[in-house]
Short mmCIF file of C-alpha atoms in Angstrom, two decimals:
data_model
loop_
_atom_site.label_atom_id
_atom_site.label_comp_id
_atom_site.label_asym_id
_atom_site.label_seq_id
_atom_site.Cartn_x
_atom_site.Cartn_y
_atom_site.Cartn_z
CA UNK P 1162 58.37 -210.67 53.84
CA UNK P 1163 60.42 -207.61 54.33
CA UNK P 1164 59.98 -206.80 50.44
CA UNK P 1165 56.09 -206.66 51.03
CA UNK P 1166 56.42 -204.31 53.69
CA UNK P 1167 58.38 -201.96 51.86
CA UNK P 1168 56.01 -202.15 49.01
CA UNK P 1169 52.92 -201.29 51.23
CA UNK P 1170 51.36 -198.24 50.32
CA UNK P 1171 51.31 -195.05 52.62
CA UNK P 1172 47.41 -195.28 53.31
CA UNK P 1173 47.52 -198.72 54.48
CA UNK P 1174 50.61 -198.02 56.79
CA UNK P 1175 48.63 -195.26 58.38
CA UNK P 1176 45.38 -197.01 58.82
CA UNK P 1177 46.03 -200.64 59.21
CA UNK P 1178 45.79 -202.24 62.76
CA UNK P 1179 49.44 -202.07 63.71
CA UNK P 1180 50.55 -199.32 61.32
CA UNK P 1181 48.15 -196.77 62.82
CA UNK P 1182 49.39 -197.30 66.23
CA UNK P 1183 53.04 -196.83 64.81
CA UNK P 1184 51.96 -193.98 62.69
CA UNK P 1185 50.23 -192.40 65.68
CA UNK P 1186 53.08 -192.78 68.07
CA UNK P 1187 55.88 -191.50 65.43
CA UNK P 1188 53.92 -188.54 64.61
CA UNK P 1189 53.20 -187.60 68.33
CA UNK P 1190 57.08 -188.19 69.03
CA UNK P 1191 58.04 -185.63 66.21
CA UNK P 1192 55.39 -183.10 67.57
CA UNK P 1193 56.84 -183.27 71.14
CA UNK P 1194 60.42 -183.10 69.84
CA UNK P 1195 59.51 -179.76 67.94
CA UNK P 1196 57.61 -178.39 70.91
CA UNK P 1197 60.55 -179.01 73.00
CA UNK P 1198 63.04 -177.38 70.63
CA UNK P 1199 61.11 -174.36 69.66
CA UNK P 1200 58.89 -173.94 72.76
CA UNK P 1201 60.94 -171.13 74.05
CA UNK P 1202 60.82 -168.88 70.82
CA UNK P 1203 59.42 -165.65 70.90
CA UNK P 1204 58.45 -163.62 67.51
CA UNK P 1205 59.66 -160.09 67.28
CA UNK P 1206 57.10 -157.76 69.34
CA UNK P 1207 57.38 -154.72 67.04
CA UNK P 1208 54.86 -154.28 64.44
CA UNK P 1209 56.07 -151.46 62.23
CA UNK P 1210 53.21 -149.42 60.18
CA UNK P 1211 55.64 -148.13 57.72
CA UNK P 1212 58.36 -149.59 55.45
CA UNK P 1213 62.03 -149.08 56.76
CA UNK P 1214 63.04 -146.61 54.09
CA UNK P 1215 59.90 -144.54 54.54
CA UNK P 1216 60.35 -140.75 55.76
CA UNK P 1217 58.31 -141.66 58.97
CA UNK P 1218 60.82 -144.54 59.77
CA UNK P 1219 63.82 -142.17 59.04
CA UNK P 1220 62.48 -139.50 61.22
CA UNK P 1221 62.02 -141.94 63.99
CA UNK P 1222 65.54 -143.06 63.68
CA UNK P 1223 66.87 -139.54 63.83
CA UNK P 1224 64.83 -138.53 66.78
CA UNK P 1225 66.77 -141.43 68.74
CA UNK P 1226 69.67 -139.63 68.35
CA UNK P 1227 68.71 -136.54 70.34
CA UNK P 1228 69.32 -136.63 74.29
CA UNK P 1229 66.49 -138.14 76.28
CA UNK P 1230 64.65 -139.34 73.08
CA UNK P 1231 63.32 -141.93 74.95
CA UNK P 1232 61.52 -139.89 77.59
CA UNK P 1233 58.09 -138.65 76.89
CA UNK P 1234 55.62 -136.73 78.89
CA UNK P 1235 52.60 -138.04 80.72
CA UNK P 1236 49.73 -135.52 81.17
CA UNK P 1237 47.60 -135.53 84.36
CA UNK P 1238 44.06 -133.58 83.77
CA UNK P 1239 42.55 -132.32 86.94
CA UNK P 1240 38.91 -130.95 87.29
CA UNK P 1241 36.16 -130.44 89.74
CA UNK P 1242 33.47 -132.98 89.79
CA UNK P 1243 30.89 -130.22 90.23
CA UNK P 1244 32.43 -128.21 87.46
CA UNK P 1245 33.27 -125.08 89.39
CA UNK P 1246 36.62 -123.47 89.14
CA UNK P 1247 39.58 -124.39 91.26
CA UNK P 1248 40.09 -122.73 94.32
CA UNK P 1249 43.39 -121.99 96.10
CA UNK P 1250 42.95 -124.77 98.62
CA UNK P 1251 42.48 -127.25 95.33
CA UNK P 1252 45.47 -126.00 93.75
CA UNK P 1253 47.52 -126.63 96.74
CA UNK P 1254 46.27 -130.12 96.92
CA UNK P 1255 47.35 -130.66 93.42
CA UNK P 1256 50.46 -129.62 94.32
CA UNK P 1257 50.67 -132.24 96.75
CA UNK P 1258 50.58 -134.79 93.96
CA UNK P 1259 53.83 -133.74 92.52
CA UNK P 1260 56.00 -135.92 94.97
CA UNK P 1261 53.67 -138.93 94.13
CA UNK P 1262 54.32 -138.38 90.22
CA UNK P 1263 58.04 -137.93 91.01
CA UNK P 1264 58.29 -141.28 92.51
CA UNK P 1265 57.30 -142.85 89.15
CA UNK P 1266 58.85 -140.37 86.61
CA UNK P 1267 62.40 -139.96 85.62
CA UNK P 1268 62.50 -136.29 86.08
CA UNK P 1269 60.66 -133.60 88.24
CA UNK P 1270 57.07 -133.22 87.38
CA UNK P 1271 55.78 -129.73 86.93
CA UNK P 1272 52.41 -128.12 87.38
CA UNK P 1273 49.65 -127.55 88.18
CA UNK P 1274 49.02 -125.29 84.90
CA UNK P 1275 45.42 -123.75 85.17
CA UNK P 1276 43.23 -122.95 82.17
CA UNK P 1277 41.80 -119.57 81.48
CA UNK P 1278 38.51 -120.38 83.14
CA UNK P 1279 40.24 -122.04 86.08
CA UNK P 1280 38.03 -125.32 85.63
CA UNK P 1281 40.93 -127.47 84.42
CA UNK P 1282 44.56 -127.96 85.60
CA UNK P 1283 47.39 -129.89 84.17
CA UNK P 1284 50.40 -131.80 85.55
CA UNK P 1285 53.14 -132.90 83.66
CA UNK P 1286 55.59 -136.20 84.63
CA UNK P 1287 58.15 -137.20 82.16
CA UNK P 1288 58.98 -141.24 82.14
CA UNK P 1289 60.77 -143.54 80.00
CA UNK P 1290 58.94 -145.23 77.55
CA UNK P 1291 59.32 -148.95 77.07
CA UNK P 1292 60.42 -150.70 73.69
CA UNK P 1293 56.72 -151.47 73.09
CA UNK P 1294 53.44 -150.01 74.22
CA UNK P 1295 53.03 -153.08 76.39
CA UNK P 1296 56.15 -152.28 78.34
CA UNK P 1297 54.94 -148.71 78.76
CA UNK P 1298 51.56 -149.79 79.99
CA UNK P 1299 53.18 -151.11 82.98
CA UNK P 1300 54.33 -147.74 84.27
CA UNK P 1301 51.20 -146.20 83.37
CA UNK P 1302 49.22 -148.67 85.24
CA UNK P 1303 51.10 -147.97 88.45
CA UNK P 1304 50.86 -144.07 87.89
CA UNK P 1305 47.13 -144.47 87.74
CA UNK P 1306 47.01 -146.61 90.74
CA UNK P 1307 48.93 -144.11 92.57
CA UNK P 1308 47.07 -141.21 91.74
CA UNK P 1309 43.59 -143.25 92.64
CA UNK P 1310 44.97 -143.72 96.09
CA UNK P 1311 45.83 -140.01 96.48
CA UNK P 1312 43.19 -138.20 94.68
CA UNK P 1313 41.74 -135.05 96.58
CA UNK P 1314 37.98 -134.99 97.45
CA UNK P 1315 35.90 -133.57 95.04
CA UNK P 1316 38.59 -133.61 92.25
CA UNK P 1317 38.59 -136.07 89.01
CA UNK P 1318 42.01 -136.98 87.78
CA UNK P 1319 42.71 -138.41 84.05
CA UNK P 1320 45.87 -139.49 82.74
CA UNK P 1321 46.54 -139.04 79.21
CA UNK P 1322 49.19 -138.14 76.76
CA UNK P 1323 51.30 -140.03 74.18
CA UNK P 1324 52.45 -142.91 76.46
CA UNK P 1325 49.04 -143.28 78.20
CA UNK P 1326 47.50 -143.32 74.71
CA UNK P 1327 49.80 -146.12 73.66
CA UNK P 1328 49.21 -147.89 76.79
CA UNK P 1329 45.32 -147.93 76.35
CA UNK P 1330 45.68 -149.33 72.77
CA UNK P 1331 47.83 -152.08 73.90
CA UNK P 1332 45.56 -152.75 76.74
CA UNK P 1333 42.57 -153.06 74.47
CA UNK P 1334 44.18 -155.93 72.43
CA UNK P 1335 45.44 -157.67 75.85
CA UNK P 1336 43.96 -161.00 75.64
CA UNK P 1337 42.55 -160.63 72.12
CA UNK P 1338 44.46 -163.55 70.67
CA UNK P 1339 42.96 -165.93 73.44
CA UNK P 1340 39.54 -164.67 72.69
CA UNK P 1341 40.09 -165.01 69.00
CA UNK P 1342 41.33 -168.64 69.32
CA UNK P 1343 38.34 -169.44 72.01
CA UNK P 1344 35.77 -168.04 69.59
CA UNK P 1345 37.34 -169.86 66.71
CA UNK P 1346 37.31 -173.15 68.41
CA UNK P 1347 33.70 -172.70 69.42
CA UNK P 1348 32.77 -171.96 65.78
CA UNK P 1349 34.48 -174.89 64.53
CA UNK P 1350 33.07 -177.21 67.27
CA UNK P 1351 29.53 -176.06 66.42
CA UNK P 1352 30.13 -176.46 62.71
CA UNK P 1353 31.51 -180.15 63.15
CA UNK P 1354 28.55 -181.12 65.54
CA UNK P 1355 26.25 -179.80 63.03
CA UNK P 1356 27.72 -181.38 60.03
CA UNK P 1357 28.32 -185.01 61.59
CA UNK P 1358 25.55 -184.94 64.06
CA UNK P 1359 27.91 -187.04 66.67
CA UNK P 1360 28.89 -185.69 70.04
CA UNK P 1361 32.18 -187.58 69.91
CA UNK P 1362 33.50 -187.32 66.18
CA UNK P 1363 33.85 -183.46 66.32
CA UNK P 1364 36.71 -184.09 69.00
CA UNK P 1365 39.06 -186.14 66.87
CA UNK P 1366 39.58 -183.41 64.05
CA UNK P 1367 39.70 -180.75 66.57
CA UNK P 1368 42.37 -182.43 68.71
CA UNK P 1369 44.60 -182.88 65.53
CA UNK P 1370 43.91 -179.25 64.31
CA UNK P 1371 44.36 -177.73 67.83
CA UNK P 1372 47.94 -179.66 67.95
CA UNK P 1373 48.91 -178.39 64.69
CA UNK P 1374 48.09 -174.67 65.87
CA UNK P 1375 50.22 -175.09 68.68
CA UNK P 1376 52.97 -176.22 67.00
CA UNK P 1377 52.60 -173.64 64.19
CA UNK P 1378 52.58 -170.93 66.97
CA UNK P 1379 56.10 -172.28 68.13
CA UNK P 1380 57.52 -172.69 64.48
CA UNK P 1381 56.39 -169.26 63.31
CA UNK P 1382 57.61 -167.67 66.42
CA UNK P 1383 61.14 -169.24 65.71
CA UNK P 1384 61.02 -168.33 62.15
CA UNK P 1385 60.02 -164.63 63.08
CA UNK P 1386 63.03 -164.43 65.38
CA UNK P 1387 65.26 -165.88 62.84
CA UNK P 1388 64.38 -163.94 59.74
CA UNK P 1389 62.96 -160.75 61.74
CA UNK P 1390 59.33 -161.07 60.58
CA UNK P 1391 56.59 -159.20 61.97
CA UNK P 1392 53.26 -160.67 62.12
CA UNK P 1393 50.03 -160.96 64.12
CA UNK P 1394 49.88 -164.60 65.87
CA UNK P 1395 46.17 -164.35 66.20
CA UNK P 1396 45.68 -164.45 62.45
CA UNK P 1397 48.00 -167.73 62.12
CA UNK P 1398 45.59 -169.48 64.80
CA UNK P 1399 42.66 -168.40 62.64
CA UNK P 1400 44.07 -169.83 59.23
CA UNK P 1401 45.11 -173.01 60.74
CA UNK P 1402 41.95 -173.67 62.41
CA UNK P 1403 39.87 -172.81 59.39
CA UNK P 1404 42.23 -174.78 56.75
CA UNK P 1405 42.82 -177.75 59.04
CA UNK P 1406 39.00 -178.15 59.57
CA UNK P 1407 38.38 -177.74 55.86
CA UNK P 1408 40.92 -180.52 55.23
CA UNK P 1409 39.32 -182.77 57.79
CA UNK P 1410 36.09 -182.32 56.32
CA UNK P 1411 36.85 -183.35 53.00
CA UNK P 1412 38.85 -186.61 54.34
CA UNK P 1413 35.81 -187.56 56.87
CA UNK P 1414 33.08 -186.98 54.45
CA UNK P 1415 34.66 -189.39 51.86
CA UNK P 1416 35.59 -191.96 54.77
CA UNK P 1417 31.94 -191.83 55.53
CA UNK P 1418 30.88 -192.50 52.00
CA UNK P 1419 33.24 -195.51 51.77
CA UNK P 1420 31.74 -197.05 54.96
CA UNK P 1421 28.66 -197.39 53.36
CA UNK P 1422 29.97 -199.81 50.87
CA UNK P 1423 32.61 -202.01 52.81
CA UNK P 1424 32.72 -203.96 56.19
CA UNK P 1425 36.41 -202.79 56.71
CA UNK P 1426 36.65 -199.48 58.39
CA UNK P 1427 40.61 -199.39 57.74
CA UNK P 1428 40.07 -200.20 53.88
CA UNK P 1429 37.40 -197.48 53.88
CA UNK P 1430 39.65 -194.87 55.58
CA UNK P 1431 42.64 -195.82 53.22
CA UNK P 1432 40.63 -195.57 50.18
CA UNK P 1433 39.30 -192.25 51.56
CA UNK P 1434 42.75 -191.12 52.17
CA UNK P 1435 43.93 -191.89 48.61
CA UNK P 1436 40.89 -190.26 47.02
CA UNK P 1437 41.06 -186.91 49.00
CA UNK P 1438 44.77 -186.27 49.00
CA UNK P 1439 44.74 -184.60 45.81
CA UNK P 1440 42.16 -182.19 46.56
CA UNK P 1441 43.67 -181.41 49.80
CA UNK P 1442 46.82 -180.99 48.09
CA UNK P 1443 45.58 -178.60 45.51
CA UNK P 1444 43.70 -176.67 47.94
CA UNK P 1445 46.69 -176.14 50.37
CA UNK P 1446 49.26 -175.28 47.58
CA UNK P 1447 46.94 -172.70 46.15
CA UNK P 1448 46.47 -170.91 49.40
CA UNK P 1449 50.18 -171.17 50.31
CA UNK P 1450 51.18 -169.86 47.05
CA UNK P 1451 48.67 -167.21 47.30
CA UNK P 1452 49.93 -166.07 50.96
CA UNK P 1453 53.55 -166.13 49.81
CA UNK P 1454 53.00 -163.23 47.48
CA UNK P 1455 52.73 -161.05 50.52
CA UNK P 1456 56.30 -161.17 50.90
CA UNK P 1457 56.38 -158.67 48.02
CA UNK P 1458 54.65 -156.12 50.43
CA UNK P 1459 56.76 -153.23 51.81
CA UNK P 1460 55.14 -153.12 54.88
CA UNK P 1461 56.71 -155.28 57.74
CA UNK P 1462 53.69 -156.63 59.15
CA UNK P 1463 52.08 -157.67 55.89
CA UNK P 1464 55.51 -159.11 54.56
CA UNK P 1465 56.01 -161.16 57.65
CA UNK P 1466 52.35 -162.36 57.56
CA UNK P 1467 53.10 -164.33 54.28
CA UNK P 1468 55.80 -166.68 55.36
CA UNK P 1469 54.22 -167.33 58.76
CA UNK P 1470 50.76 -168.09 57.40
CA UNK P 1471 52.27 -170.44 54.93
CA UNK P 1472 54.12 -172.16 57.66
CA UNK P 1473 50.99 -172.54 59.61
CA UNK P 1474 49.11 -174.13 56.65
CA UNK P 1475 51.76 -176.66 55.82
CA UNK P 1476 51.54 -177.73 59.35
CA UNK P 1477 47.82 -178.01 59.48
CA UNK P 1478 48.17 -180.17 56.06
CA UNK P 1479 50.56 -182.61 57.77
CA UNK P 1480 48.46 -183.07 60.82
CA UNK P 1481 45.40 -183.78 58.78
CA UNK P 1482 47.13 -186.14 56.27
CA UNK P 1483 49.42 -187.91 58.88
CA UNK P 1484 47.83 -187.41 62.23
CA UNK P 1485 44.01 -187.50 61.63
CA UNK P 1486 43.94 -190.89 59.83
CA UNK P 1487 45.53 -193.05 62.59
CA UNK P 1488 43.16 -191.46 65.10
CA UNK P 1489 40.35 -192.18 63.12
CA UNK P 1490 41.65 -195.72 62.18
CA UNK P 1491 42.04 -196.38 65.91
CA UNK P 1492 38.40 -195.14 67.13
CA UNK P 1493 36.85 -196.96 64.37
CA UNK P 1494 33.28 -196.92 62.86
CA UNK P 1495 31.72 -196.13 66.30
CA UNK P 1496 33.10 -192.73 66.30
CA UNK P 1497 29.99 -191.75 63.99
CA UNK P 1498 27.71 -192.64 66.77
CA UNK P 1499 24.68 -192.46 66.73
CA UNK P 1500 24.36 -192.33 62.91
CA UNK P 1501 26.79 -195.03 62.23
CA UNK P 1502 27.09 -195.70 58.64
CA UNK P 1503 27.37 -199.25 57.64
CA UNK P 1504 27.17 -201.38 54.26
CA UNK P 1505 23.66 -201.59 52.62
CA UNK P 1506 22.41 -198.45 53.84
CA UNK P 1507 20.82 -196.19 51.32
CA UNK P 1508 23.44 -193.44 50.89
CA UNK P 1509 22.05 -189.70 50.79
CA UNK P 1510 24.13 -188.25 47.96
CA UNK P 1511 22.81 -184.88 48.60
CA UNK P 1512 20.61 -182.56 46.72
CA UNK P 1513 20.73 -179.75 44.23
CA UNK P 1514 24.25 -178.77 45.15
CA UNK P 1515 25.51 -182.17 44.13
CA UNK P 1516 23.68 -182.20 41.03
CA UNK P 1517 25.22 -178.65 40.31
CA UNK P 1518 28.63 -180.05 41.08
CA UNK P 1519 28.21 -183.10 39.00
CA UNK P 1520 27.25 -181.05 36.15
CA UNK P 1521 30.26 -178.66 36.58
CA UNK P 1522 32.39 -181.70 36.53
CA UNK P 1523 31.12 -183.28 33.70
CA UNK P 1524 30.91 -180.19 31.50
CA UNK P 1525 33.50 -177.61 32.78
CA UNK P 1526 33.61 -175.53 29.79
CA UNK P 1527 29.80 -175.31 29.49
CA UNK P 1528 29.51 -174.34 32.96
CA UNK P 1529 31.82 -171.52 32.58
CA UNK P 1530 29.77 -169.90 30.07
CA UNK P 1531 27.74 -166.97 31.44
CA UNK P 1532 24.69 -168.14 29.61
CA UNK P 1533 24.69 -171.49 31.42
CA UNK P 1534 21.83 -171.86 33.74
CA UNK P 1535 21.23 -175.07 35.69
CA UNK P 1536 17.65 -176.30 36.08
CA UNK P 1537 17.01 -178.00 39.80
CA UNK P 1538 14.12 -179.92 38.07
CA UNK P 1539 16.49 -182.38 36.68
CA UNK P 1540 15.90 -185.90 38.36
CA UNK P 1541 18.91 -187.16 40.16
CA UNK P 1542 18.80 -190.61 38.61
CA UNK P 1543 18.73 -189.49 34.99
CA UNK P 1544 20.70 -191.63 32.83
CA UNK P 1545 20.95 -188.78 30.17
CA UNK P 1546 22.58 -186.42 32.83
CA UNK P 1547 25.02 -189.18 33.51
CA UNK P 1548 25.89 -190.13 30.16
CA UNK P 1549 25.86 -186.46 28.91
CA UNK P 1550 24.15 -187.70 25.75
CA UNK P 1551 22.30 -184.99 23.62
CA UNK P 1552 19.74 -187.20 21.97
CA UNK P 1553 18.87 -189.94 24.69
CA UNK P 1554 15.82 -189.79 26.88
CA UNK P 1555 16.21 -190.95 30.37
CA UNK P 1556 13.81 -194.06 31.31
CA UNK P 1557 13.77 -192.65 34.73
CA UNK P 1558 11.92 -189.34 33.56
CA UNK P 1559 8.46 -190.81 34.22
CA UNK P 1560 5.49 -188.63 33.16
CA UNK P 1561 5.41 -186.91 36.62
CA UNK P 1562 9.01 -185.86 35.96
CA UNK P 1563 10.15 -183.50 33.08
CA UNK P 1564 11.96 -185.22 30.35
CA UNK P 1565 15.80 -185.37 30.61
CA UNK P 1566 15.98 -182.82 27.63
CA UNK P 1567 14.09 -180.31 29.39
CA UNK P 1568 16.39 -179.98 32.47
CA UNK P 1569 19.79 -181.34 31.32
CA UNK P 1570 21.97 -178.52 30.29
CA UNK P 1571 23.74 -181.02 27.74
CA UNK P 1572 20.40 -181.71 25.91
CA UNK P 1573 18.52 -179.19 23.66
CA UNK P 1574 15.27 -177.86 25.29
CA UNK P 1575 12.26 -178.67 23.06
CA UNK P 1576 10.06 -175.95 21.96
CA UNK P 1577 6.68 -176.15 23.79
CA UNK P 1578 3.64 -175.59 21.81
CA UNK P 1579 1.09 -173.28 23.08
CA UNK P 1580 -2.53 -174.40 23.52
CA UNK P 1581 -3.86 -172.47 20.50
CA UNK P 1582 -1.08 -173.98 18.32
CA UNK P 1583 -1.43 -177.48 19.36
CA UNK P 1584 -5.50 -177.46 18.88
CA UNK P 1585 -5.12 -176.70 15.17
CA UNK P 1586 -5.66 -179.23 12.47
CA UNK P 1587 -2.43 -180.91 11.41
CA UNK P 1588 -1.56 -179.94 7.65
CA UNK P 1589 -2.31 -182.57 5.12
CA UNK P 1590 0.73 -184.58 3.93
CA UNK P 1591 2.28 -183.52 0.40
CA UNK P 1592 1.75 -186.54 -1.89
CA UNK P 1593 4.65 -187.79 -3.76
CA UNK P 1594 3.09 -187.62 -7.13
CA UNK P 1595 2.09 -184.07 -8.53
CA UNK P 1596 -1.71 -183.50 -7.94
CA UNK P 1597 -3.98 -182.97 -10.93
CA UNK P 1598 -4.89 -179.50 -11.80
CA UNK P 1599 -8.09 -178.34 -10.52
CA UNK P 1600 -10.23 -176.61 -13.33
CA UNK P 1601 -11.32 -173.06 -12.89
CA UNK P 1602 -14.95 -174.33 -13.47
CA UNK P 1603 -14.82 -176.72 -10.62
CA UNK P 1604 -13.55 -173.83 -8.31
CA UNK P 1605 -16.32 -171.43 -9.53
CA UNK P 1606 -19.13 -172.88 -7.64
CA UNK P 1607 -17.18 -172.76 -4.67
CA UNK P 1608 -16.73 -168.81 -4.74
CA UNK P 1609 -20.29 -168.23 -5.65
CA UNK P 1610 -21.42 -170.27 -2.88
CA UNK P 1611 -20.31 -167.57 -0.35
CA UNK P 1612 -23.05 -165.27 0.54
CA UNK P 1613 -22.77 -161.69 -0.54
CA UNK P 1614 -23.41 -158.80 1.70
CA UNK P 1615 -25.25 -155.89 0.56
CA UNK P 1616 -23.30 -152.78 0.65
#
């Protein structure tokens, strides 16, 4: 009995009545443990735009050696709302803003410096910038709030400068990862609902891929902290959701086809898993190897994106192959409601795209030829197409349908005669024995029988 259990194939262990629950519990336990171990990991926040050995990077390193290198100036530009020049009273009110700026800066603020036309004034407040623009954004936000509470009447104040510009850039991307993830989930949900036309089925692959995305975020952050990788976490989420949904579509589509041929949904799921694993593995390995080529890039953000993306796609692969099948096995056939596939139903095998795919699989070398062109008029049940014969005519090609030789790329196209050619009298067959010579005399009356025309 123990020997039979050891010989049980993996698909049957994932989909059997008892094995599905065991596999589901085991996979969820592993994911919970990984969430707990790497839950506090944070990837490096830096995203350098230049290689470490470039001139701009070396200049930045040299600037850090100067005194007060971490201090930068924030500029406060003032102007009257009516566009008029500043009066002496207005300048006095602007000077009253210096103590407000001194409370937020690390040195004494200066100003106001008035323009030549007297319509603009400038206040300068040095601050200590943070390690990232997001850290500096907190200081800029506090400074703008303080100035808004103390702005003189009739005067407009605008905070700018290098630190303020970096803070605005960081604020423009604030919440972008969540928005990108939400939009990705909505697009995937709509595609799954349209594809399967079921209000329930789309939740299962989306749940599996969502768990994979959460785990991929923790593991890639830990890898980034360990190997000093710089990457955009939002891109990882999009890749995980896109690739994971693609793998789920392959598995569930084949599962649905198998449900139309067998009563046991667990056996159908095991067959579908076994049939789609090679395609899913090939797709995943191809993309992972392509992404790993990014490690050859010299830009740190691109270099780190290759390793982190590969980790995310491998997690998506594991979730679809080992988490999704037990979920489908536990839910059963009714998860396809209201269009539940059952044995005996006429399976819709697709239209022109399925015929094109079948032709390409049957004749890959001919399909790669630039001169190859598929004709959609080929009947789907053409036996000549299925056999690939170049001489046989399909019995399914009825008079209302074109002959198989007209539509199958593997069969030579016959020459269709024009109506003028087909109406001619057929040539008389040549006799086997040499014909007797016709005398010149016998042919003479024939020539003389023709009427002559007077010139």
